[in-house]
CSV table of C-alpha atoms in Angstrom, one decimal:
chain,number,residue,atom,x,y,z
A,1,MET,CA,-4.3,10.3,1.8
A,2,LEU,CA,-8.0,10.0,1.5
A,3,SER,CA,-10.0,8.9,4.5
A,4,LYS,CA,-11.4,5.4,4.2
A,5,LEU,CA,-14.9,6.9,4.9
A,6,LEU,CA,-14.5,9.4,2.0
A,7,SER,CA,-12.8,7.2,-0.6
A,8,LEU,CA,-14.8,4.2,-1.9
A,9,LEU,CA,-11.7,2.4,-2.9
A,10,GLY,CA,-8.1,3.9,-3.1
A,11,LEU,CA,-6.9,3.3,0.4
A,12,ALA,CA,-9.2,0.6,1.4
A,13,ALA,CA,-12.5,2.3,1.5
A,14,LEU,CA,-14.9,1.5,4.3
A,15,ALA,CA,-17.8,2.7,2.3
A,16,SER,CA,-17.1,-0.1,-0.2
A,17,ALA,CA,-19.0,-2.5,2.0
A,18,ALA,CA,-22.0,-0.3,2.6
A,19,PRO,CA,-25.3,-0.6,0.8
A,20,LEU,CA,-26.6,2.1,-1.5
A,21,GLY,CA,-29.2,3.6,0.8
A,22,ASN,CA,-31.5,0.9,2.1
A,23,HIS,CA,-32.3,-0.8,-1.2
A,24,THR,CA,-31.2,-4.0,-2.8
A,25,LEU,CA,-30.4,-3.9,-6.5
A,26,THR,CA,-32.5,-5.7,-9.1
A,27,ALA,CA,-30.6,-8.3,-11.1
A,28,ARG,CA,-30.4,-7.7,-14.8
A,29,SER,CA,-29.2,-9.9,-17.6
A,30,PHE,CA,-27.3,-9.2,-20.9
A,31,SER,CA,-26.4,-11.1,-24.0
A,32,CYS,CA,-23.3,-13.3,-24.2
A,33,SER,CA,-23.6,-14.2,-27.9
A,34,ASN,CA,-20.4,-12.3,-28.7
A,35,PRO,CA,-18.4,-12.0,-25.5
A,36,VAL,CA,-15.6,-9.4,-25.1
A,37,ALA,CA,-12.1,-10.6,-25.9
A,38,GLY,CA,-10.6,-12.3,-22.9
A,39,LEU,CA,-13.9,-13.6,-21.5
A,40,THR,CA,-15.3,-17.0,-22.3
A,41,GLN,CA,-18.9,-17.4,-23.2
A,42,SER,CA,-19.6,-19.5,-20.1
A,43,ASP,CA,-18.0,-17.0,-17.8
A,44,CYS,CA,-19.9,-14.2,-19.5
A,45,GLN,CA,-23.2,-16.0,-19.0
A,46,TYR,CA,-22.3,-16.6,-15.3
A,47,LEU,CA,-21.8,-12.9,-14.8
A,48,SER,CA,-25.2,-12.2,-16.4
A,49,ASN,CA,-26.9,-14.9,-14.4
A,50,ILE,CA,-25.6,-13.5,-11.0
A,51,GLY,CA,-26.6,-10.0,-11.8
A,52,PHE,CA,-23.7,-8.0,-13.2
A,53,ALA,CA,-24.7,-4.9,-15.0
A,54,GLY,CA,-22.4,-5.9,-17.9
A,55,THR,CA,-18.9,-7.2,-18.6
A,56,GLY,CA,-15.7,-5.3,-18.6
A,57,SER,CA,-14.6,-3.7,-21.9
A,58,ASN,CA,-11.2,-5.4,-21.6
A,59,PRO,CA,-9.2,-2.9,-23.7
A,60,HIS,CA,-6.1,-4.4,-25.2
A,61,SER,CA,-4.2,-1.2,-26.2
A,62,ASN,CA,-3.0,1.8,-24.3
A,63,ASN,CA,-6.0,4.0,-23.5
A,64,GLY,CA,-4.2,6.1,-20.9
A,65,HIS,CA,-6.2,4.6,-18.1
A,66,ILE,CA,-6.4,0.8,-17.6
A,67,TRP,CA,-5.7,-1.8,-20.3
A,68,ILE,CA,-4.4,-5.3,-20.8
A,69,GLY,CA,-0.7,-5.1,-21.7
A,70,THR,CA,2.7,-4.5,-20.3
A,71,ASP,CA,3.5,-1.0,-21.6
A,72,GLY,CA,2.1,1.2,-18.8
A,73,PRO,CA,3.9,3.0,-16.0
A,74,ASN,CA,2.2,0.7,-13.5
A,75,THR,CA,1.7,-3.1,-14.1
A,76,ILE,CA,-0.1,-5.8,-12.3
A,77,THR,CA,0.5,-9.4,-13.2
A,78,PHE,CA,-2.4,-11.6,-12.1
A,79,HIS,CA,-1.6,-15.3,-11.4
A,80,ASN,CA,-4.3,-17.9,-10.9
A,81,ASN,CA,-3.0,-20.4,-8.4
A,82,ALA,CA,-6.4,-21.2,-6.9
A,83,GLN,CA,-6.3,-24.7,-5.5
A,84,ASN,CA,-8.3,-27.2,-3.4
A,85,PRO,CA,-9.5,-28.0,-6.0
A,86,ASN,CA,-7.7,-26.3,-8.9
A,87,ALA,CA,-10.0,-23.6,-10.0
A,88,ASP,CA,-10.6,-21.4,-13.0
A,89,VAL,CA,-11.5,-17.9,-12.0
A,90,VAL,CA,-12.8,-14.7,-13.5
A,91,MET,CA,-10.7,-11.7,-12.6
A,92,VAL,CA,-12.8,-8.6,-12.0
A,93,LEU,CA,-11.3,-5.1,-11.8
A,94,TRP,CA,-13.1,-1.8,-11.5
A,95,ASP,CA,-12.1,1.8,-11.1
A,96,GLN,CA,-13.8,4.8,-9.5
A,97,SER,CA,-15.4,6.2,-12.6
A,98,HIS,CA,-18.9,5.9,-11.1
A,99,GLY,CA,-18.0,7.5,-7.8
A,100,ASP,CA,-19.3,6.0,-4.6
A,101,SER,CA,-21.3,3.4,-6.6
A,102,SER,CA,-18.3,2.1,-8.5
A,103,SER,CA,-17.9,-1.2,-6.5
A,104,PHE,CA,-21.7,-2.0,-7.0
A,105,LEU,CA,-21.3,-4.1,-10.1
A,106,ALA,CA,-25.0,-4.9,-10.3
A,107,ALA,CA,-25.4,-1.2,-11.1
A,108,ASN,CA,-22.2,-0.4,-13.0
A,109,PRO,CA,-20.0,-2.7,-15.2
A,110,PRO,CA,-16.4,-3.1,-14.2
A,111,VAL,CA,-13.4,-2.2,-16.4
A,112,LEU,CA,-12.0,-5.7,-16.8
A,113,THR,CA,-13.5,-9.2,-16.6
A,114,ILE,CA,-10.9,-11.7,-17.7
A,115,SER,CA,-11.3,-15.5,-17.8
A,116,MET,CA,-8.2,-17.2,-16.1
A,117,ALA,CA,-7.7,-20.9,-16.3
A,118,TYR,CA,-5.8,-22.5,-13.4
A,119,GLY,CA,-2.1,-21.8,-13.8
A,120,SER,CA,-2.5,-18.8,-16.2
A,121,SER,CA,-1.3,-15.3,-15.9
A,122,VAL,CA,-2.2,-11.9,-17.4
A,123,THR,CA,-0.6,-8.5,-17.1
A,124,VAL,CA,-2.6,-5.3,-16.9
A,125,SER,CA,-1.3,-1.7,-17.2
A,126,LEU,CA,-2.5,1.3,-15.3
A,127,ALA,CA,-1.8,5.0,-15.6
A,128,ASN,CA,-0.9,7.1,-12.6
A,129,GLY,CA,-3.7,8.7,-10.6
A,130,VAL,CA,-6.1,5.7,-10.9
A,131,SER,CA,-7.9,4.1,-7.9
A,132,GLY,CA,-9.8,0.9,-8.0
A,133,ALA,CA,-10.0,-2.7,-6.8
A,134,TRP,CA,-9.8,-6.2,-8.0
A,135,THR,CA,-11.3,-9.5,-7.0
A,136,ALA,CA,-12.2,-12.9,-8.5
A,137,LEU,CA,-15.1,-15.2,-9.1
A,138,TYR,CA,-14.2,-18.8,-8.3
A,139,ARG,CA,-15.6,-21.9,-10.1
A,140,HIS,CA,-18.9,-20.2,-10.9
A,141,VAL,CA,-19.7,-20.2,-7.2
A,142,THR,CA,-18.8,-16.6,-6.1
A,143,ILE,CA,-21.9,-14.4,-6.1
A,144,LEU,CA,-22.8,-10.7,-5.6
A,145,THR,CA,-24.2,-9.5,-2.3
A,146,GLN,CA,-27.8,-8.3,-2.1
A,147,TYR,CA,-26.4,-4.8,-2.7
A,148,GLY,CA,-24.5,-5.8,-5.9
A,149,GLN,CA,-20.9,-6.2,-4.7
A,150,VAL,CA,-18.7,-9.2,-5.2
A,151,TYR,CA,-19.0,-11.4,-2.1
A,152,ASN,CA,-15.3,-12.1,-1.8
A,153,THR,CA,-12.0,-10.7,-0.7
A,154,TRP,CA,-10.8,-7.6,-2.5
A,155,ALA,CA,-7.5,-6.0,-3.3
A,156,GLU,CA,-7.7,-2.2,-3.4
A,157,PHE,CA,-5.2,0.2,-5.1
A,158,THR,CA,-4.3,3.7,-5.9
A,159,THR,CA,-1.5,4.6,-8.4
A,160,GLY,CA,0.5,7.7,-8.6
A,161,GLN,CA,2.2,9.8,-6.0
A,162,TYR,CA,0.4,8.0,-3.1
A,163,ALA,CA,0.5,4.6,-4.6
A,164,THR,CA,-1.0,2.0,-2.2
A,165,VAL,CA,-2.3,-1.5,-2.4
A,166,ASP,CA,-4.1,-3.4,0.4
A,167,ILE,CA,-6.4,-6.3,1.0
A,168,SER,CA,-10.0,-5.7,2.2
A,169,ARG,CA,-12.0,-8.5,3.8
A,170,LEU,CA,-14.8,-6.2,4.9
A,171,VAL,CA,-17.4,-7.5,2.5
A,172,ASN,CA,-16.7,-11.1,3.3
A,173,MET,CA,-14.3,-12.1,6.1
A,174,GLY,CA,-14.6,-15.7,4.9
A,175,GLY,CA,-13.5,-14.9,1.3
A,176,ASN,CA,-10.7,-16.5,-0.7
A,177,GLN,CA,-7.0,-15.7,-0.2
A,178,LEU,CA,-5.5,-12.9,-2.2
A,179,VAL,CA,-1.8,-11.8,-2.4
A,180,ALA,CA,-0.5,-8.5,-3.7
A,181,GLN,CA,3.3,-8.5,-3.7
A,182,VAL,CA,4.9,-5.1,-4.5
A,183,SER,CA,8.2,-5.4,-6.4
A,184,THR,CA,9.9,-3.3,-3.7
A,185,GLY,CA,9.1,-5.8,-1.0
A,186,CYS,CA,5.8,-5.0,0.8
A,187,LYS,CA,3.3,-7.7,0.7
A,188,ALA,CA,-0.5,-7.5,1.3
A,189,ASP,CA,-2.5,-10.7,1.8
A,190,ASN,CA,-5.3,-11.8,4.1
A,191,THR,CA,-3.2,-11.2,7.2
A,192,GLN,CA,-0.8,-8.5,6.1
A,193,CYS,CA,-1.8,-4.9,5.2
A,194,ALA,CA,-5.3,-6.2,5.4
A,195,TYR,CA,-8.5,-4.6,6.6
A,196,VAL,CA,-10.6,-6.9,8.7
A,197,CYS,CA,-13.8,-6.6,10.7
A,198,LYS,CA,-13.5,-6.5,14.5
A,199,SER,CA,-16.5,-8.7,14.7
A,200,GLY,CA,-18.9,-10.4,12.3
A,201,ASN,CA,-18.5,-11.5,8.7
A,202,ALA,CA,-19.0,-8.0,7.2
A,203,CYS,CA,-18.6,-4.5,8.4
A,204,TYR,CA,-18.9,-1.0,7.0
A,205,GLU,CA,-19.2,1.6,9.8
A,206,SER,CA,-16.4,3.7,11.3
A,207,GLY,CA,-14.8,2.0,14.2
A,208,THR,CA,-15.8,-1.5,13.2
A,209,TYR,CA,-12.6,-2.6,11.3
A,210,SER,CA,-8.8,-2.8,11.8
A,211,LEU,CA,-5.8,-2.7,9.6
A,212,ILE,CA,-3.5,-5.6,10.5
A,213,GLY,CA,0.1,-6.7,9.7
A,214,CYS,CA,1.1,-3.5,8.1
A,215,ASN,CA,4.4,-2.5,9.7
A,216,GLN,CA,6.5,-3.8,6.9
A,217,PRO,CA,9.2,-1.8,5.0
A,218,ASN,CA,7.6,0.4,2.4
A,219,SER,CA,4.2,0.2,4.1
A,220,ASN,CA,2.4,3.5,4.6
A,221,ALA,CA,-0.1,2.5,7.2
A,222,TYR,CA,-1.6,5.4,9.3
A,223,TYR,CA,-3.3,4.9,12.6
A,224,GLY,CA,-3.7,8.5,13.8
A,225,GLY,CA,-7.3,9.1,12.8
A,226,ALA,CA,-10.6,7.6,13.9
A,227,ASP,CA,-9.9,4.7,11.5
A,228,PRO,CA,-6.7,3.3,10.0
A,229,GLU,CA,-5.6,4.1,6.5
A,230,GLY,CA,-3.0,3.0,4.0
A,231,GLY,CA,-1.4,-0.3,3.0
A,232,CYS,CA,1.7,-1.3,0.9
A,233,GLY,CA,3.5,1.6,-0.7
A,234,GLY,CA,6.9,1.7,-2.3
A,235,TRP,CA,5.7,2.0,-5.9
A,236,ALA,CA,4.9,5.8,-6.2
A,237,ASN,CA,4.5,7.0,-9.8
A,238,GLY,CA,5.3,3.7,-11.3
A,239,GLY,CA,5.8,0.1,-10.1
A,240,HIS,CA,4.9,-3.5,-10.4
A,241,ILE,CA,2.6,-5.8,-8.4
A,242,ASP,CA,2.3,-9.6,-8.6
A,243,ALA,CA,-1.3,-10.4,-7.7
A,244,THR,CA,-2.1,-14.0,-6.9
A,245,PHE,CA,-5.4,-15.7,-6.5
A,246,LEU,CA,-5.2,-18.7,-4.0
């Protein structure tokens, strides 16, 4: 497995919360006159307003990587159960195609940006050998950090031989609740198979975070190195996750 310091995402990358050098990213805007399928015009405009580099491409057919549909070897069904009050969200998912800057969405567009009304669901397919993360923007309130990352809780994943999913709270310890339930039983949420800061609201340096609640069946947590690694396994080379926004 990749070290958290070496993998931006995959197995809950520590570097995901770190700035690119010492510079903040300049916000840019884009046109929403013809939004991509699956994204409303108002949600598109919100992404532009808060500084996203662009929207996801939202592919709806098998492209051998990540697409909206049920026909892939790995599937994630996203459920919007956000309450108090009931909330529409924008599901955002990115991969590692931009290397260590992949999670910095002010610099690089994500793969998917899908508008989800309260109570709705959508299924996404992924090939094996893909790493990435997802999160959500709630009620046009969630913003980007000064470095261009979504200021909320993330779920991070790797598919394939070392398939893993975990929850990362390292960017914002006060973020919304996420659940990632693997079909074989292991559950990641804000208190299980979750990466949390030892102190403060955000952290990104080695030794400043912990992996909690990850001694379940089919978990693959590893505590033998300088920093913990892993999360929920049990879906190697093909599986299903129910991902819920709360």
